[in-house]
Amino acid sequence: MSLNKLFKATLSAAALFAVAGTAVHAEEWKFAHEESPGDVQDLYAKEFKRLVEEKTNGDVTVTIYTYGQLGTENDITELTAAGAVQFSNASPGHLGTFVPEIQVFGVPYLLSQDNDVNKKVLSSSPTIYDGLSKDFESKGLKLYTMYPEGEMVWTTKKEVKKPADFDGVKFRVMTSPILIETYKSFGSDPVALPWGEVYSGLQTSVIDAQVNPIFFIESAKFYEVTDYLIYAGQQQYTTTVVSNADFYAGLSDERKAMLADVKAELDDFIYEAQKEANDAALDRIKKAKPGIEVIRLDDAQRAAFKDASKGIGASLVEEVGGDTKEVLDSLRKEFGTGM
Ligand code: 6CS
């Protein structure tokens, strides 16, 4: 046998062994998220992988795909609904054209300032898991969990302390329609983009500002191309983890119980992990760019933005219809932020 033939024979034997090995020993679940390695969604996915593999004694292996490996935020939602991916992060900030009702989480000032309250509501609220989950179900998605990733912070190239300061500022928002309306009401000119286009957009002044939790501002390096970090107390970034609905419905009771245990364990894990990630990132930004200005708006300044955007909930209710009003009212009650 020639060397070439021997090489090919060895390769196909190895490939056969690998495929057969996979089929006999392990079921593979794909988990795609919207962030980079080491970011909050990646920490969650890694811990999910560790727990699922441990609890199934390796009968299930979880393969994680980070942002870009399978496409943008909207692409991975479609892949999950189509069943090509079993789990993914689908953040309300990007999910608005797919599951319009989830945009209630884009209504500013909805979440509590107290993360113990947020944890209780986001992990077990009937409004979410019995109500909103039906809107996911109708799109082929099972709503698995929700968690926050930290306070949203504006990064800008100029000082912004009142809505008038946003005049003419091209502000990048995520792709859910409600965010365009919210940032218009704050006084800026909003532009919706996937996050992969934000750094170059800021660099070339296609956009002038954006908003994200601090860990993400550090990891995506948005602070390099902006000069101010502005805490306006407006919102936390929230994300959902979804699964393909048919895949989930077809799981055995034992697997479903295992996934419920994993969800409960991860609820404790992720609140700590996101806090640590955000605290450490702010320190690193200040070290990397000592000239960056950190502004924390005071109560009166925050109130001006809150007042400017007070009609956003009502316009969402009008646009999306259905039971959006009841959902929003119930969530405001549960978070203790009813107006
Ligand atoms: O700004 C964005 O679009 C991205 N921000 C975060 C914190 N996670 C993923 C999301 O797509």
Tab-separated table of C-alpha atoms and ligand atoms in Angstrom:
chain	number	residue	atom	x	y	z
A	1	MET	CA	0.000	0.000	0.000
A	2	SER	CA	1.370	3.440	-0.923
A	3	LEU	CA	1.966	5.919	1.867
A	4	ASN	CA	-0.847	8.071	0.519
A	5	LYS	CA	-3.331	5.166	0.574
A	6	LEU	CA	-2.239	4.125	4.056
A	7	PHE	CA	-2.743	7.705	5.267
A	8	LYS	CA	-6.274	7.840	3.763
A	9	ALA	CA	-7.219	4.432	5.211
A	10	THR	CA	-6.047	5.503	8.676
A	11	LEU	CA	-7.986	8.754	8.379
A	12	SER	CA	-11.276	7.107	7.403
A	13	ALA	CA	-10.909	4.541	10.188
A	14	ALA	CA	-10.377	7.379	12.643
A	15	ALA	CA	-13.380	9.304	11.275
A	16	LEU	CA	-15.580	6.186	11.467
A	17	PHE	CA	-14.465	5.547	15.019
A	18	ALA	CA	-15.195	9.147	15.977
A	19	VAL	CA	-18.697	9.116	14.449
A	20	ALA	CA	-19.533	5.703	15.892
A	21	GLY	CA	-18.133	6.777	19.257
A	22	THR	CA	-20.291	9.882	19.259
A	23	ALA	CA	-23.426	7.979	18.278
A	24	VAL	CA	-22.999	5.312	20.939
A	25	HIS	CA	-21.770	7.361	23.874
A	26	ALA	CA	-22.912	10.946	23.712
A	27	GLU	CA	-25.749	13.087	22.588
A	28	GLU	CA	-24.566	16.551	21.581
A	29	TRP	CA	-26.445	19.737	22.540
A	30	LYS	CA	-25.345	22.931	20.834
A	31	PHE	CA	-25.480	26.136	22.919
A	32	ALA	CA	-24.924	29.398	21.015
A	33	HIS	CA	-24.600	32.770	22.728
A	34	GLU	CA	-24.233	36.420	21.748
A	35	GLU	CA	-20.947	37.346	23.388
A	36	SER	CA	-17.181	36.732	23.341
A	37	PRO	CA	-15.231	34.084	25.273
A	38	GLY	CA	-15.072	35.056	28.975
A	39	ASP	CA	-18.140	37.364	28.832
A	40	VAL	CA	-21.153	36.853	31.120
A	41	GLN	CA	-23.157	34.708	28.666
A	42	ASP	CA	-20.048	32.592	28.092
A	43	LEU	CA	-19.617	32.089	31.867
A	44	TYR	CA	-23.234	30.920	32.022
A	45	ALA	CA	-22.875	28.589	29.023
A	46	LYS	CA	-19.673	27.044	30.429
A	47	GLU	CA	-21.267	26.383	33.803
A	48	PHE	CA	-24.374	24.981	32.048
A	49	LYS	CA	-22.083	22.652	30.076
A	50	ARG	CA	-20.212	21.552	33.185
A	51	LEU	CA	-23.398	20.788	35.141
A	52	VAL	CA	-25.261	19.054	32.296
A	53	GLU	CA	-22.275	16.836	31.469
A	54	GLU	CA	-21.759	16.016	35.151
A	55	LYS	CA	-25.440	15.283	35.854
A	56	THR	CA	-25.814	13.059	32.770
A	57	ASN	CA	-22.495	11.260	33.451
A	58	GLY	CA	-21.296	12.410	30.063
A	59	ASP	CA	-24.298	10.991	28.158
A	60	VAL	CA	-24.861	14.556	26.942
A	61	THR	CA	-22.033	16.773	25.760
A	62	VAL	CA	-22.627	20.503	25.296
A	63	THR	CA	-20.775	22.389	22.553
A	64	ILE	CA	-20.622	26.149	23.024
A	65	TYR	CA	-20.610	28.606	20.096
A	66	THR	CA	-19.586	32.191	20.835
A	67	TYR	CA	-20.714	35.337	18.944
A	68	GLY	CA	-20.004	35.181	15.241
A	69	GLN	CA	-19.312	31.442	15.043
A	70	LEU	CA	-22.897	30.801	13.900
A	71	GLY	CA	-23.830	34.380	12.955
A	72	THR	CA	-25.296	37.434	14.671
A	73	GLU	CA	-27.739	37.640	17.597
A	74	ASN	CA	-30.769	37.297	15.274
A	75	ASP	CA	-29.210	34.408	13.316
A	76	ILE	CA	-28.774	32.217	16.400
A	77	THR	CA	-32.403	32.767	17.435
A	78	GLU	CA	-33.531	31.542	14.011
A	79	LEU	CA	-31.191	28.550	14.205
A	80	THR	CA	-32.685	27.627	17.583
A	81	ALA	CA	-36.278	27.979	16.362
A	82	ALA	CA	-35.341	25.785	13.382
A	83	GLY	CA	-33.831	23.125	15.659
A	84	ALA	CA	-30.257	23.360	14.356
A	85	VAL	CA	-29.184	24.607	17.782
A	86	GLN	CA	-30.711	23.281	21.034
A	87	PHE	CA	-30.021	26.263	23.349
A	88	SER	CA	-29.123	29.904	22.820
A	89	ASN	CA	-29.172	33.311	24.418
A	90	ALA	CA	-31.846	35.512	22.899
A	91	SER	CA	-31.722	38.919	24.543
A	92	PRO	CA	-34.857	41.096	24.570
A	93	GLY	CA	-32.732	43.878	23.073
A	94	HIS	CA	-32.515	41.888	19.847
A	95	LEU	CA	-35.589	39.691	20.024
A	96	GLY	CA	-38.226	42.355	19.363
A	97	THR	CA	-38.964	41.511	15.749
A	98	PHE	CA	-39.207	37.760	16.542
A	99	VAL	CA	-41.118	37.794	19.871
A	100	PRO	CA	-42.487	41.389	20.062
A	101	GLU	CA	-43.998	40.898	23.554
A	102	ILE	CA	-40.533	40.411	25.129
A	103	GLN	CA	-39.838	44.099	24.456
A	104	VAL	CA	-41.468	44.859	27.808
A	105	PHE	CA	-37.920	44.300	29.087
A	106	GLY	CA	-36.799	47.225	26.937
A	107	VAL	CA	-39.183	49.604	28.718
A	108	PRO	CA	-36.849	51.828	30.723
A	109	TYR	CA	-36.868	51.703	34.541
A	110	LEU	CA	-38.786	48.396	34.656
A	111	LEU	CA	-36.333	46.372	36.752
A	112	SER	CA	-35.728	46.974	40.446
A	113	GLN	CA	-32.494	48.543	41.711
A	114	ASP	CA	-32.368	45.560	44.098
A	115	ASN	CA	-31.016	42.394	42.470
A	116	ASP	CA	-32.651	40.128	45.080
A	117	VAL	CA	-36.004	41.328	43.770
A	118	ASN	CA	-34.832	40.946	40.156
A	119	LYS	CA	-33.621	37.413	40.855
A	120	LYS	CA	-36.935	36.317	42.297
A	121	VAL	CA	-38.946	37.769	39.413
A	122	LEU	CA	-36.620	36.774	36.557
A	123	SER	CA	-36.223	33.213	37.768
A	124	SER	CA	-39.798	32.339	38.719
A	125	SER	CA	-42.405	34.974	37.823
A	126	PRO	CA	-45.651	33.438	36.525
A	127	THR	CA	-46.020	36.506	34.292
A	128	ILE	CA	-42.836	35.366	32.547
A	129	TYR	CA	-42.965	31.568	32.730
A	130	ASP	CA	-46.742	31.044	32.314
A	131	GLY	CA	-47.518	34.169	30.288
A	132	LEU	CA	-44.665	35.458	28.108
A	133	SER	CA	-43.417	31.906	27.588
A	134	LYS	CA	-46.491	31.245	25.398
A	135	ASP	CA	-45.319	33.959	22.993
A	136	PHE	CA	-41.973	32.144	22.748
A	137	GLU	CA	-43.731	28.790	22.304
A	138	SER	CA	-45.682	30.116	19.322
A	139	LYS	CA	-42.343	30.902	17.634
A	140	GLY	CA	-40.866	27.449	18.253
A	141	LEU	CA	-38.902	28.470	21.350
A	142	LYS	CA	-39.020	27.250	24.940
A	143	LEU	CA	-38.176	30.006	27.433
A	144	TYR	CA	-35.664	28.336	29.766
A	145	THR	CA	-34.435	31.177	31.983
A	146	MET	CA	-33.786	34.924	32.293
A	147	TYR	CA	-31.009	36.772	34.075
A	148	PRO	CA	-29.525	40.291	34.197
A	149	GLU	CA	-25.988	41.119	33.055
A	150	GLY	CA	-25.482	44.447	34.806
A	151	GLU	CA	-26.479	48.087	34.634
A	152	MET	CA	-26.575	49.625	31.171
A	153	VAL	CA	-23.998	52.422	30.862
A	154	TRP	CA	-23.885	54.985	28.045
A	155	THR	CA	-20.524	55.537	26.371
A	156	THR	CA	-20.377	58.837	24.498
A	157	LYS	CA	-17.886	61.216	22.919
A	158	LYS	CA	-19.388	64.252	24.659
A	159	GLU	CA	-20.773	64.981	28.091
A	160	VAL	CA	-24.478	64.123	28.390
A	161	LYS	CA	-26.359	65.178	31.518
A	162	LYS	CA	-29.750	66.149	30.133
A	163	PRO	CA	-31.879	65.118	27.139
A	164	ALA	CA	-30.917	68.287	25.193
A	165	ASP	CA	-27.242	67.149	25.295
A	166	PHE	CA	-28.230	64.209	23.086
A	167	ASP	CA	-29.274	66.534	20.274
A	168	GLY	CA	-27.660	65.270	17.030
A	169	VAL	CA	-25.962	62.302	18.780
A	170	LYS	CA	-26.172	59.147	16.638
A	171	PHE	CA	-26.813	56.557	19.326
A	172	ARG	CA	-26.362	52.846	18.576
A	173	VAL	CA	-29.065	50.610	20.036
A	174	MET	CA	-29.762	46.885	19.722
A	175	THR	CA	-32.222	45.779	17.063
A	176	SER	CA	-35.551	45.671	18.979
A	177	PRO	CA	-37.825	48.470	17.711
A	178	ILE	CA	-38.714	49.740	21.203
A	179	LEU	CA	-35.114	50.849	21.721
A	180	ILE	CA	-35.305	53.214	18.762
A	181	GLU	CA	-38.328	54.885	20.361
A	182	THR	CA	-36.714	54.979	23.791
A	183	TYR	CA	-33.540	56.665	22.594
A	184	LYS	CA	-35.527	59.105	20.451
A	185	SER	CA	-37.462	60.065	23.573
A	186	PHE	CA	-34.142	60.634	25.396
A	187	GLY	CA	-33.282	63.192	22.656
A	188	SER	CA	-30.765	61.254	20.482
A	189	ASP	CA	-30.834	59.983	16.869
A	190	PRO	CA	-30.863	56.183	17.367
A	191	VAL	CA	-29.370	53.683	14.911
A	192	ALA	CA	-30.002	49.896	15.292
A	193	LEU	CA	-26.976	47.648	14.631
A	194	PRO	CA	-25.644	44.195	15.582
A	195	TRP	CA	-22.855	44.669	18.100
A	196	GLY	CA	-20.153	43.432	15.741
A	197	GLU	CA	-20.455	46.746	13.865
A	198	VAL	CA	-20.288	49.026	16.899
A	199	TYR	CA	-16.519	49.447	17.428
A	200	SER	CA	-15.825	50.413	13.811
A	201	GLY	CA	-18.992	52.550	13.765
A	202	LEU	CA	-17.713	54.563	16.737
A	203	GLN	CA	-14.225	54.751	15.256
A	204	THR	CA	-15.468	56.162	11.947
A	205	SER	CA	-18.207	58.306	13.558
A	206	VAL	CA	-21.010	56.471	11.775
A	207	ILE	CA	-22.306	56.446	15.360
A	208	ASP	CA	-21.319	58.622	18.341
A	209	ALA	CA	-22.541	56.645	21.338
A	210	GLN	CA	-23.806	53.258	22.525
A	211	VAL	CA	-25.107	51.570	25.660
A	212	ASN	CA	-24.054	48.295	27.330
A	213	PRO	CA	-23.088	46.822	30.688
A	214	ILE	CA	-19.584	47.734	31.769
A	215	PHE	CA	-18.091	44.224	31.354
A	216	PHE	CA	-19.114	44.321	27.695
A	217	ILE	CA	-17.838	47.881	27.169
A	218	GLU	CA	-14.476	46.593	28.352
A	219	SER	CA	-14.393	43.316	26.455
A	220	ALA	CA	-15.610	44.798	23.155
A	221	LYS	CA	-13.265	47.771	23.797
A	222	PHE	CA	-15.960	50.400	23.161
A	223	TYR	CA	-14.264	52.605	25.801
A	224	GLU	CA	-11.280	52.981	23.455
A	225	VAL	CA	-13.411	54.906	20.965
A	226	THR	CA	-15.562	56.939	23.382
A	227	ASP	CA	-14.634	59.372	26.196
A	228	TYR	CA	-17.435	59.277	28.770
A	229	LEU	CA	-19.038	56.479	30.793
A	230	ILE	CA	-22.440	57.705	31.937
A	231	TYR	CA	-24.513	55.887	34.570
A	232	ALA	CA	-28.117	56.992	34.102
A	233	GLY	CA	-29.808	54.276	36.215
A	234	GLN	CA	-32.060	53.572	33.280
A	235	GLN	CA	-32.010	49.819	32.926
A	236	GLN	CA	-30.179	46.564	33.433
A	237	TYR	CA	-29.268	44.422	30.462
A	238	THR	CA	-31.425	41.282	30.568
A	239	THR	CA	-31.080	38.129	28.549
A	240	THR	CA	-33.143	34.992	28.057
A	241	VAL	CA	-31.875	31.487	27.436
A	242	VAL	CA	-34.159	29.640	25.048
A	243	SER	CA	-34.332	26.116	23.751
A	244	ASN	CA	-35.897	24.657	20.632
A	245	ALA	CA	-39.515	23.974	21.678
A	246	ASP	CA	-39.880	20.555	19.999
A	247	PHE	CA	-36.497	19.403	21.255
A	248	TYR	CA	-37.420	20.405	24.798
A	249	ALA	CA	-40.899	18.850	24.639
A	250	GLY	CA	-39.319	15.587	23.470
A	251	LEU	CA	-36.958	15.290	26.448
A	252	SER	CA	-37.627	12.604	29.064
A	253	ASP	CA	-39.028	13.697	32.429
A	254	GLU	CA	-35.665	12.824	33.920
A	255	ARG	CA	-33.817	15.194	31.553
A	256	LYS	CA	-36.378	17.952	32.183
A	257	ALA	CA	-35.897	17.562	35.944
A	258	MET	CA	-32.112	17.671	35.442
A	259	LEU	CA	-32.466	20.923	33.441
A	260	ALA	CA	-34.664	22.440	36.163
A	261	ASP	CA	-31.927	21.637	38.738
A	262	VAL	CA	-29.288	23.170	36.476
A	263	LYS	CA	-31.381	26.327	36.067
A	264	ALA	CA	-31.766	26.689	39.855
A	265	GLU	CA	-28.019	26.230	40.448
A	266	LEU	CA	-27.154	28.694	37.715
A	267	ASP	CA	-29.483	31.344	39.158
A	268	ASP	CA	-27.162	31.641	42.152
A	269	PHE	CA	-24.014	31.382	40.061
A	270	ILE	CA	-24.791	34.023	37.451
A	271	TYR	CA	-25.747	36.892	39.797
A	272	GLU	CA	-22.362	36.621	41.502
A	273	ALA	CA	-20.505	36.102	38.241
A	274	GLN	CA	-21.989	39.135	36.499
A	275	LYS	CA	-21.300	41.369	39.510
A	276	GLU	CA	-17.670	40.291	39.668
A	277	ALA	CA	-17.283	40.729	35.907
A	278	ASN	CA	-18.702	44.251	35.982
A	279	ASP	CA	-16.717	45.403	39.037
A	280	ALA	CA	-13.433	44.105	37.659
A	281	ALA	CA	-14.075	45.574	34.215
A	282	LEU	CA	-14.580	49.118	35.525
A	283	ASP	CA	-11.225	48.954	37.302
A	284	ARG	CA	-9.507	47.716	34.165
A	285	ILE	CA	-11.068	50.446	31.999
A	286	LYS	CA	-9.884	53.154	34.400
A	287	LYS	CA	-6.356	51.704	34.327
A	288	ALA	CA	-6.290	51.319	30.548
A	289	LYS	CA	-7.705	54.806	29.927
A	290	PRO	CA	-7.110	57.077	32.943
A	291	GLY	CA	-8.604	60.043	31.080
A	292	ILE	CA	-12.024	58.466	30.713
A	293	GLU	CA	-14.723	60.498	32.500
A	294	VAL	CA	-17.122	58.538	34.689
A	295	ILE	CA	-20.374	60.410	35.284
A	296	ARG	CA	-23.110	59.206	37.625
A	297	LEU	CA	-26.219	61.246	36.971
A	298	ASP	CA	-27.846	62.500	40.160
A	299	ASP	CA	-31.509	61.894	40.988
A	300	ALA	CA	-32.734	65.115	39.367
A	301	GLN	CA	-30.771	64.421	36.166
A	302	ARG	CA	-32.079	60.842	36.061
A	303	ALA	CA	-35.615	62.104	36.579
A	304	ALA	CA	-35.381	64.271	33.428
A	305	PHE	CA	-34.645	61.191	31.257
A	306	LYS	CA	-37.277	59.168	33.050
A	307	ASP	CA	-39.819	61.881	32.433
A	308	ALA	CA	-38.868	62.201	28.752
A	309	SER	CA	-39.449	58.464	28.203
A	310	LYS	CA	-42.596	57.998	30.280
A	311	GLY	CA	-44.788	57.275	27.234
A	312	ILE	CA	-42.681	54.298	26.033
A	313	GLY	CA	-44.666	51.641	27.909
A	314	ALA	CA	-47.951	52.927	26.470
A	315	SER	CA	-46.625	53.047	22.912
A	316	LEU	CA	-45.327	49.481	23.209
A	317	VAL	CA	-48.758	48.373	24.409
A	318	GLU	CA	-50.336	50.087	21.421
A	319	GLU	CA	-47.881	48.623	18.898
A	320	VAL	CA	-47.729	45.042	20.144
A	321	GLY	CA	-51.280	44.756	21.477
A	322	GLY	CA	-52.568	41.446	22.872
A	323	ASP	CA	-51.984	41.204	26.603
A	324	THR	CA	-48.901	43.470	26.610
A	325	LYS	CA	-50.585	45.943	28.972
A	326	GLU	CA	-51.397	43.238	31.536
A	327	VAL	CA	-47.875	41.792	31.250
A	328	LEU	CA	-46.247	45.190	31.735
A	329	ASP	CA	-48.517	46.126	34.654
A	330	SER	CA	-47.891	42.767	36.385
A	331	LEU	CA	-44.132	43.001	35.927
A	332	ARG	CA	-44.060	46.560	37.272
A	333	LYS	CA	-45.915	45.306	40.327
A	334	GLU	CA	-43.558	42.338	40.779
A	335	PHE	CA	-40.416	44.474	40.383
A	336	GLY	CA	-41.939	47.153	42.625
A	337	THR	CA	-41.484	49.812	39.952
A	338	GLY	CA	-45.158	50.497	39.188
A	339	MET	CA	-45.809	54.050	38.092
B	1	6CS	O1	-24.899	45.272	22.517
B	1	6CS	C1	-25.157	44.143	22.146
B	1	6CS	O2	-25.791	43.934	21.125
B	1	6CS	C2	-24.645	42.956	22.959
B	1	6CS	N1	-24.491	43.305	24.356
B	1	6CS	C3	-24.392	42.385	25.267
B	1	6CS	C4	-24.125	42.735	26.685
B	1	6CS	N2	-24.550	41.095	25.006
B	1	6CS	C5	-24.836	40.603	23.672
B	1	6CS	C6	-25.507	41.705	22.863
B	1	6CS	O3	-25.752	41.302	21.583
